[in-house]
Coordinates of C-alpha atoms and ligand atoms in Angstrom, one line a residue:
M12 CA 0.0 0.0 0.0
G13 CA 1.4 3.4 -1.0
D14 CA 1.6 6.4 1.3
V15 CA -1.9 7.9 1.6
V16 CA -0.8 11.3 2.7
T17 CA -1.4 14.5 0.7
M18 CA -0.8 18.0 1.7
D19 CA -4.5 18.7 1.7
K20 CA -5.2 15.9 4.2
V21 CA -2.5 17.3 6.5
V22 CA -3.8 20.8 6.2
S23 CA -7.4 19.7 7.0
L24 CA -6.4 17.5 9.9
C25 CA -4.4 20.4 11.3
K26 CA -7.4 22.7 11.1
R27 CA -9.9 20.2 12.3
R28 CA -7.8 19.3 15.4
G29 CA -6.5 22.7 16.1
F30 CA -2.9 22.2 15.3
I31 CA -2.4 25.0 12.8
F32 CA -4.9 27.3 11.1
P33 CA -4.9 30.4 8.8
S34 CA -4.2 33.6 10.7
S35 CA -6.6 36.5 11.0
E36 CA -9.4 34.4 9.7
I37 CA -12.2 36.6 11.1
Y38 CA -10.8 39.4 8.9
G39 CA -10.6 37.2 5.8
G40 CA -7.1 36.0 6.5
V41 CA -3.7 37.2 5.4
G42 CA -2.2 34.9 2.8
S43 CA 0.3 32.3 3.9
T44 CA 0.3 33.3 7.5
Y45 CA -0.7 30.7 10.1
D46 CA -1.4 30.5 13.8
Y47 CA -0.6 27.5 15.9
G48 CA -3.3 26.2 18.2
H49 CA -2.9 24.1 21.4
Y50 CA -1.6 20.8 19.8
G51 CA 0.4 22.7 17.2
V52 CA 2.2 24.6 20.0
L53 CA 2.9 21.4 21.9
L54 CA 4.2 19.6 18.8
K55 CA 6.4 22.4 17.7
T56 CA 7.7 22.9 21.2
N57 CA 8.6 19.2 21.3
V58 CA 10.5 19.6 18.0
K59 CA 12.4 22.5 19.3
N60 CA 13.1 20.8 22.6
E61 CA 14.5 17.8 20.8
W62 CA 16.8 20.1 18.8
W63 CA 17.9 21.7 22.1
R64 CA 18.5 18.3 23.6
A65 CA 20.6 17.3 20.6
M66 CA 22.6 20.5 20.8
L67 CA 23.0 21.1 24.5
Q68 CA 22.2 18.0 26.5
D69 CA 23.6 15.2 24.4
R70 CA 27.0 17.0 23.9
D71 CA 29.0 19.5 25.8
D72 CA 30.6 21.7 23.1
I73 CA 27.6 24.0 22.3
V74 CA 26.1 26.9 24.3
A75 CA 22.8 28.6 23.8
L76 CA 21.9 32.1 22.8
D77 CA 18.8 34.2 22.3
S78 CA 19.7 37.4 20.4
A79 CA 17.4 40.3 19.4
I80 CA 15.2 40.4 16.3
I81 CA 16.0 44.0 15.6
Q82 CA 19.7 44.5 15.3
H83 CA 22.0 47.3 14.3
P84 CA 21.3 47.9 10.5
R85 CA 25.0 47.6 9.8
V86 CA 24.8 43.9 10.7
W87 CA 23.0 43.4 7.5
E88 CA 25.4 45.5 5.5
A89 CA 28.3 43.4 6.8
S90 CA 26.5 40.1 6.3
G91 CA 25.7 41.0 2.7
H92 CA 21.9 40.8 3.2
L93 CA 21.3 44.5 2.4
A94 CA 23.0 44.2 -1.0
G95 CA 22.4 40.6 -1.9
F96 CA 19.5 39.0 0.0
T97 CA 17.2 39.3 -3.0
D98 CA 15.0 37.2 -5.2
P99 CA 14.4 38.0 -8.9
L100 CA 10.8 39.2 -9.3
V101 CA 8.6 39.8 -12.3
D102 CA 5.2 41.5 -12.3
C103 CA 2.4 40.7 -14.6
R104 CA 0.8 44.0 -15.9
T105 CA -2.4 42.2 -16.8
C106 CA -3.3 40.2 -13.6
K107 CA -1.1 42.4 -11.3
Q108 CA 0.4 39.3 -9.7
R109 CA 4.1 39.0 -8.7
F110 CA 6.2 35.9 -9.4
R111 CA 9.6 34.7 -8.6
A112 CA 11.4 34.8 -11.9
D113 CA 13.4 31.7 -11.1
H114 CA 10.2 29.7 -10.1
L115 CA 8.1 30.5 -13.2
D116 CA 8.1 26.9 -14.3
Q117 CA 6.4 25.8 -11.0
L118 CA 3.8 28.7 -10.8
Q119 CA 0.4 29.3 -12.2
C120 CA -0.7 32.2 -14.4
G121 CA -3.0 34.6 -12.4
Q122 CA -5.7 34.3 -15.0
K123 CA -5.3 30.8 -16.5
P124 CA -4.1 28.5 -13.8
S125 CA -3.5 25.7 -16.3
K126 CA -0.7 27.9 -17.8
R127 CA 2.6 29.1 -16.4
P128 CA 3.0 32.9 -15.9
G129 CA 3.9 34.3 -19.3
E130 CA 2.3 31.5 -21.2
G131 CA -1.3 32.8 -21.2
P132 CA -2.5 34.9 -24.2
D133 CA -2.9 38.0 -22.1
C134 CA 0.2 37.7 -19.9
D135 CA 2.4 40.7 -19.9
L136 CA 5.4 40.2 -17.7
T137 CA 7.9 42.9 -16.7
E138 CA 11.7 42.3 -16.9
A139 CA 13.0 40.6 -13.7
R140 CA 14.3 42.9 -11.0
D141 CA 15.9 42.2 -7.7
F142 CA 13.6 42.3 -4.7
N143 CA 15.1 42.4 -1.2
L144 CA 13.4 40.0 1.2
M145 CA 14.1 41.9 4.4
F146 CA 11.2 43.6 6.1
E147 CA 11.9 47.2 7.0
T148 CA 10.6 49.1 9.9
T149 CA 11.6 52.3 11.7
V150 CA 13.0 52.8 15.2
G151 CA 12.2 56.1 16.8
P152 CA 9.1 58.1 17.7
V153 CA 8.8 60.0 14.4
K154 CA 8.8 57.9 11.3
E155 CA 10.5 60.5 9.2
S156 CA 13.5 61.1 11.5
G157 CA 13.8 57.5 12.7
A158 CA 16.3 55.0 11.7
T159 CA 15.5 52.3 9.3
V160 CA 16.0 48.8 10.8
Y161 CA 15.2 45.3 9.6
L162 CA 13.4 42.3 11.0
R163 CA 16.1 39.7 11.0
P164 CA 15.9 37.4 8.0
E165 CA 17.9 34.7 9.8
T166 CA 19.1 34.1 13.4
A167 CA 22.7 33.3 12.4
Q168 CA 23.9 36.9 12.4
G169 CA 22.9 37.4 16.0
I170 CA 25.3 34.6 16.8
F171 CA 28.3 36.0 14.8
I172 CA 27.9 39.4 16.4
N173 CA 28.0 37.8 19.8
F174 CA 31.0 35.6 19.1
K175 CA 33.3 37.7 21.3
N176 CA 30.9 37.8 24.2
V177 CA 30.3 34.1 24.2
L178 CA 34.0 33.3 23.8
Q179 CA 34.7 35.3 26.9
F180 CA 32.0 34.2 29.3
S181 CA 31.6 30.6 28.2
R182 CA 35.4 29.8 28.4
R183 CA 35.2 27.8 25.3
K184 CA 37.8 27.2 22.6
P185 CA 37.2 26.0 19.0
P186 CA 35.7 23.6 18.2
F187 CA 32.6 24.8 19.9
G188 CA 29.2 26.0 18.8
I189 CA 26.5 28.6 19.6
A190 CA 22.9 27.6 19.1
Q191 CA 19.8 29.6 18.8
I192 CA 16.1 29.2 18.0
G193 CA 14.0 32.2 17.1
K194 CA 11.7 33.9 14.7
S195 CA 13.0 35.1 11.3
F196 CA 11.2 37.2 8.7
R197 CA 11.4 37.1 4.9
N198 CA 9.1 39.0 2.6
E199 CA 8.9 35.9 0.3
I200 CA 7.4 36.7 -3.1
T201 CA 5.6 33.4 -3.4
P202 CA 5.1 31.8 0.0
G203 CA 3.0 28.7 0.0
N204 CA 2.6 25.0 0.7
F205 CA 1.1 25.6 4.1
V206 CA 3.9 26.3 6.7
F207 CA 6.6 25.1 4.3
R208 CA 7.3 28.7 3.2
T209 CA 5.8 31.6 5.2
R210 CA 6.9 35.2 5.7
E211 CA 7.4 34.7 9.4
F212 CA 8.9 31.4 10.7
E213 CA 11.1 30.0 13.4
Q214 CA 14.7 28.9 12.7
M215 CA 16.9 26.5 14.6
E216 CA 20.4 27.5 13.7
M217 CA 23.8 26.5 15.1
E218 CA 27.2 28.0 14.3
F219 CA 30.0 25.7 15.0
F220 CA 33.4 27.4 15.2
V221 CA 36.4 25.3 14.3
P222 CA 40.1 25.6 13.6
P223 CA 40.4 26.1 9.8
A224 CA 42.2 22.8 9.2
E225 CA 39.3 20.9 10.8
A226 CA 36.5 22.4 8.8
D227 CA 36.0 19.6 6.3
R228 CA 35.9 17.0 9.1
W229 CA 33.3 18.9 11.1
F230 CA 31.2 19.6 8.0
A231 CA 31.0 15.8 7.4
H232 CA 30.2 15.3 11.1
W233 CA 27.3 17.7 11.1
L234 CA 25.9 16.3 7.9
A235 CA 25.7 12.9 9.5
E236 CA 24.4 14.2 12.8
R237 CA 21.6 16.2 11.4
E238 CA 20.4 13.4 9.2
R239 CA 20.5 11.1 12.2
W240 CA 18.4 13.5 14.2
Y241 CA 15.4 13.3 11.8
V242 CA 15.7 9.5 11.5
E243 CA 15.8 9.0 15.3
L244 CA 12.7 11.1 15.6
G245 CA 10.9 8.8 13.3
I246 CA 11.2 10.2 9.8
R247 CA 11.4 7.3 7.3
P248 CA 15.0 7.1 6.1
D249 CA 13.8 6.4 2.5
H250 CA 12.0 9.8 2.6
L251 CA 15.1 11.6 3.7
R252 CA 18.3 12.4 1.7
L253 CA 21.3 14.6 1.7
R254 CA 21.8 16.6 -1.5
A255 CA 25.1 18.5 -2.1
H256 CA 24.7 21.9 -3.8
D257 CA 26.3 22.2 -7.2
A258 CA 29.0 24.8 -7.6
D259 CA 26.5 27.3 -9.3
E260 CA 24.0 26.9 -6.4
L261 CA 26.5 27.7 -3.7
S262 CA 26.1 31.0 -1.7
H263 CA 29.0 33.5 -2.1
Y264 CA 30.3 32.6 1.4
S265 CA 30.1 28.9 1.2
S266 CA 32.7 26.4 0.1
G267 CA 30.3 23.5 0.6
T268 CA 26.6 23.2 1.3
S269 CA 24.3 20.2 1.5
D270 CA 20.6 20.2 2.1
V271 CA 18.8 17.7 4.2
E272 CA 15.8 17.1 2.0
Y273 CA 12.5 15.4 2.8
L274 CA 10.1 13.8 0.2
F275 CA 7.1 16.0 0.8
P276 CA 3.9 15.3 -1.2
I277 CA 5.2 18.3 -3.3
G278 CA 8.4 16.4 -4.0
W279 CA 11.9 16.5 -2.5
S280 CA 12.4 19.8 -0.7
E281 CA 14.8 21.4 1.7
L282 CA 14.4 20.8 5.4
E283 CA 17.7 22.1 6.5
G284 CA 20.8 23.5 5.0
I285 CA 24.3 22.6 6.3
A286 CA 27.0 25.0 5.1
N287 CA 30.7 25.3 5.4
R288 CA 30.9 29.1 5.7
G289 CA 34.7 29.4 6.1
D290 CA 35.7 32.6 7.9
F291 CA 33.3 34.8 5.8
D292 CA 31.0 36.0 8.6
L293 CA 33.5 36.7 11.3
S294 CA 35.9 38.4 8.9
R295 CA 33.1 40.6 7.5
H296 CA 31.9 41.7 11.0
A297 CA 35.5 42.2 12.1
E298 CA 36.0 44.5 9.1
H299 CA 32.7 46.4 9.4
A300 CA 32.7 46.8 13.2
N301 CA 36.5 47.3 13.4
E302 CA 36.7 44.6 16.1
K303 CA 39.0 41.6 16.3
L304 CA 36.9 38.5 16.0
E305 CA 39.4 35.7 16.4
Y306 CA 40.5 33.1 18.7
V307 CA 43.8 33.4 20.6
D308 CA 45.2 30.3 22.2
T309 CA 46.6 31.5 25.5
A310 CA 49.1 28.6 25.7
T311 CA 50.6 28.8 22.2
R312 CA 49.8 32.4 21.4
E313 CA 48.4 31.1 18.1
R314 CA 45.6 33.3 16.7
Y315 CA 43.2 32.6 14.0
V316 CA 39.7 33.4 12.7
P317 CA 37.7 30.2 13.2
H318 CA 35.8 28.6 10.3
V319 CA 32.1 28.0 10.7
I320 CA 30.0 25.0 10.0
E321 CA 26.3 25.9 10.1
P322 CA 23.4 23.5 10.3
A323 CA 20.3 25.8 9.7
A324 CA 16.9 24.2 10.1
G325 CA 13.3 25.5 10.2
A326 CA 11.1 24.6 13.2
D327 CA 7.9 25.0 11.1
R328 CA 9.3 23.1 8.2
A329 CA 10.5 20.3 10.4
T330 CA 7.1 20.2 12.2
L331 CA 5.4 19.9 8.8
A332 CA 7.7 17.1 7.8
F333 CA 7.0 15.2 11.0
L334 CA 3.2 15.7 10.5
V335 CA 3.4 14.5 6.9
D336 CA 5.5 11.5 7.7
A337 CA 3.2 10.6 10.6
Y338 CA -0.1 10.9 8.8
D339 CA -1.7 7.6 8.1
E340 CA -5.0 5.9 7.4
E341 CA -6.0 2.3 7.9
Q342 CA -9.1 0.2 7.7
V343 CA -10.3 -1.1 11.0
E344 CA -13.5 -3.0 11.2
G345 CA -14.8 -1.5 8.0
E346 CA -14.0 2.1 9.0
T347 CA -11.1 4.3 8.1
R348 CA -8.9 5.2 11.1
T349 CA -6.9 8.4 10.6
L350 CA -4.0 8.8 12.8
L351 CA -0.7 10.5 13.4
R352 CA 2.1 8.0 14.0
L353 CA 4.3 10.6 15.7
H354 CA 7.3 9.6 17.6
P355 CA 6.1 9.4 21.2
R356 CA 8.6 12.1 22.2
L357 CA 7.1 14.5 19.6
A358 CA 3.5 13.6 20.2
P359 CA 1.7 16.7 21.7
V360 CA -0.1 14.5 24.3
K361 CA 1.6 11.3 25.6
V362 CA -1.4 9.7 27.3
A363 CA -5.1 10.1 27.4
V364 CA -7.0 8.8 30.4
L365 CA -10.6 7.8 29.6
P366 CA -13.3 6.4 31.8
L367 CA -15.3 3.9 29.8
V368 CA -18.6 5.4 31.2
K369 CA -19.3 8.6 32.9
K370 CA -20.6 6.9 36.1
D371 CA -20.1 4.2 38.6
G372 CA -17.1 5.9 40.1
Q373 CA -15.1 5.5 36.9
P374 CA -14.5 9.2 36.3
E375 CA -13.2 9.7 39.8
V376 CA -10.6 6.9 39.5
A377 CA -9.7 8.1 36.0
R378 CA -9.1 11.7 37.3
E379 CA -6.9 10.3 40.0
I380 CA -4.7 8.5 37.5
W381 CA -4.7 11.6 35.3
A382 CA -3.5 13.7 38.2
D383 CA -0.7 11.3 38.8
L384 CA 0.4 11.0 35.2
R385 CA 0.3 14.7 34.4
R386 CA 3.0 15.3 36.9
R387 CA 5.3 13.3 34.7
M388 CA 4.1 14.0 31.1
Q389 CA 1.5 15.8 29.0
A390 CA -1.6 13.9 29.7
E391 CA -5.3 14.5 28.8
Y392 CA -8.5 13.5 30.5
D393 CA -11.6 13.0 28.4
E394 CA -15.0 11.7 29.4
G395 CA -17.2 13.1 26.7
G396 CA -18.8 10.9 24.0
S397 CA -18.5 7.3 23.1
I398 CA -15.2 5.6 23.8
G399 CA -14.7 4.9 20.0
K400 CA -15.0 8.6 19.3
R401 CA -12.6 9.5 22.0
Y402 CA -10.0 7.0 20.7
R403 CA -10.4 8.4 17.2
R404 CA -9.8 11.9 18.5
Q405 CA -6.6 10.9 20.3
D406 CA -5.4 8.9 17.2
E407 CA -5.8 12.0 15.1
I408 CA -3.7 14.1 17.5
G409 CA -1.1 11.3 17.7
T410 CA -1.5 10.3 21.3
P411 CA 0.6 7.2 21.6
W412 CA -1.2 5.6 24.6
G413 CA -4.7 5.5 26.0
V414 CA -5.5 4.4 29.5
T415 CA -9.1 3.2 29.9
V416 CA -10.8 2.8 33.3
D417 CA -13.7 0.3 33.4
H418 CA -15.8 -1.6 35.9
Q419 CA -12.9 -4.0 36.5
T420 CA -10.7 -1.2 37.5
L421 CA -12.9 -0.5 40.5
E422 CA -12.4 -4.1 41.6
D423 CA -8.8 -4.8 41.0
R424 CA -7.1 -1.5 40.3
T425 CA -6.0 -2.4 36.8
V426 CA -6.7 -0.5 33.5
T427 CA -6.3 -1.2 29.8
L428 CA -3.4 0.4 28.1
R429 CA -4.0 0.9 24.4
D430 CA -1.2 1.4 21.9
R431 CA -2.0 3.9 19.1
D432 CA 0.1 2.1 16.4
S433 CA -0.7 -1.6 17.0
L434 CA -4.1 -1.1 18.7
E435 CA -2.9 -3.7 21.2
Q436 CA -4.6 -3.4 24.5
V437 CA -3.1 -4.9 27.6
R438 CA -4.3 -5.0 31.2
V439 CA -1.9 -3.4 33.6
P440 CA -2.0 -2.3 37.3
I441 CA -2.5 1.4 38.0
E442 CA 0.5 1.0 40.3
G443 CA 3.6 1.4 38.1
L444 CA 1.7 2.9 35.2
G445 CA 3.7 6.1 35.2
D446 CA 7.0 4.2 35.3
E447 CA 5.8 2.0 32.4
L448 CA 4.9 5.0 30.2
E449 CA 8.2 6.7 31.0
R450 CA 10.0 3.5 30.0
R451 CA 8.1 3.4 26.7
L452 CA 8.8 7.1 26.1
R453 CA 12.5 6.6 26.4
A454 CA 12.6 3.5 24.2
P455 CA 13.8 3.7 20.6
W456 CA 10.8 4.0 18.2
A457 CA 10.4 3.4 14.5
T458 CA 7.3 4.1 12.5
P459 CA 5.2 1.1 11.4
K460 CA 4.8 2.9 8.1
L461 CA 8.3 1.7 7.3
A462 CA 7.2 -1.9 7.2
A463 CA 3.9 -1.1 5.5
D464 CA 5.2 1.3 2.8
P465 CA 8.2 0.1 0.9
A466 CA 7.8 3.0 -1.6
Ligands
LIG14 P1 14.6 28.0 0.6 O1 15.5 27.7 -0.5 O2 13.5 27.0 0.8 O3 14.0 29.4 0.5 P2 16.8 28.8 2.1 O4 17.9 28.0 1.5 O5 16.7 30.3 1.8 O6 15.4 28.1 1.9 P3 18.1 29.1 4.6 O7 18.4 30.5 4.5 O8 19.2 28.1 4.5 O9 16.9 28.7 3.7 O10 17.3 28.8 6.0 C1 17.4 27.7 6.8 C2 16.1 27.0 7.0 O11 15.1 27.9 7.4 C3 15.5 26.3 5.8 O12 16.1 25.1 5.5 C4 14.1 26.2 6.2 O13 13.9 25.0 7.0 C5 13.9 27.4 7.0 N1 13.2 28.5 6.2 C6 13.8 29.3 5.4 N2 12.9 30.2 4.8 C7 11.7 29.8 5.3 C8 10.4 30.2 5.0 N3 10.1 31.3 4.3 N4 9.3 29.6 5.7 C9 9.6 28.6 6.5 N5 10.8 28.1 6.8 C10 11.9 28.7 6.2

């Protein structure tokens, strides 16, 4: 059986279950802008926490940073964004739409969607011109006399400009890294595909500073590490690949870049870029700020500008990939069961506690169990509607385990523990339930979609 997932199904599940929905809907919406609801927040937070865990907890050579969104405008002069962070844009004089000149072959004409822009009989495209993707705003009380500043288009520059600070207080020496998660803003000409490309998004970026001679080795290290991260969190390995950029694709600063790509329903697309940036960033800021941004070894007096390996991921894009990879449908007793086979560590809710009926003392015991479990993990209590309907709801939000309290529970203090993926139900004592769930949560996990879908 092939993979049943489509982007439309994921979008509609996200809306139906309150993961992610179009922003400003009561005002008619603003294109390609989304808000995250309860389960979306929990899911994306888990994705970010897993990233932090991989950066900060599982190793001891990276420190965290949270830099400002609005930085000195000269940061963007030094980084090259002011001059070069542009996409080529064409306007259509007929339909008044704007298109990315380098994406015309994937876009639809504003009047005849079956045609590409420029192919329709009335299309009248302008010449391509460069369009800077940075959002501008003004700092200061009076717009006219204020200073123009920019909403950061990436989190990385906030790391480079703090290199000296961090070096001093963290007492690190290369190789070491600085990691940051935060919002970035790009005035994308053609955003789309749900949260794959939006104008406001969260990035998870890490700059790893190394002695120049070690750059190639660390580049290879981070390629492998970042690919492993997605696989460990349940992404099917056959839906993930590393793709090295061709020489003509490379950014001006990069001597090597590879993308981690995921096979979305829209085709193979970038999840994360891993670049060998050399000493470009530190040298540029050193020059523009007239500061020495280098490492001096106190023992050997050796001084050098570290080279940088950067894994740059998107939290929203990763969240979308996890959702797409987890989405599944199967036939159970003549009905279609829709579920998210999320890695338990990513699942918004780990366990749902459900009394079989809303009487006979069952809700009271179930609430007791819930109160105990929620001290350890995200747990939900639900007593409304038929048990089948409640299971379906939990399946759709990807809850890996369900605990059901029934009449036998009142007699022998046991409950049934239901597994989302296998639908197996086992009877277990209430005593030790929390330990058992924590054990399961720590265990390695692989999606059953792997076995079912060789495609
Ligand atoms: P793309 O080619 O898709 O525009 P990029 O190469 O410009 O991406 P980077 O500048 O390398 O992207 O940013 C690192 C990561 O940030 C991307 O791999 C992606 O996960 C995320 N990202 C970048 N732009 C967006 C966006 N507009 N919406 C959502 N996520 C984004």
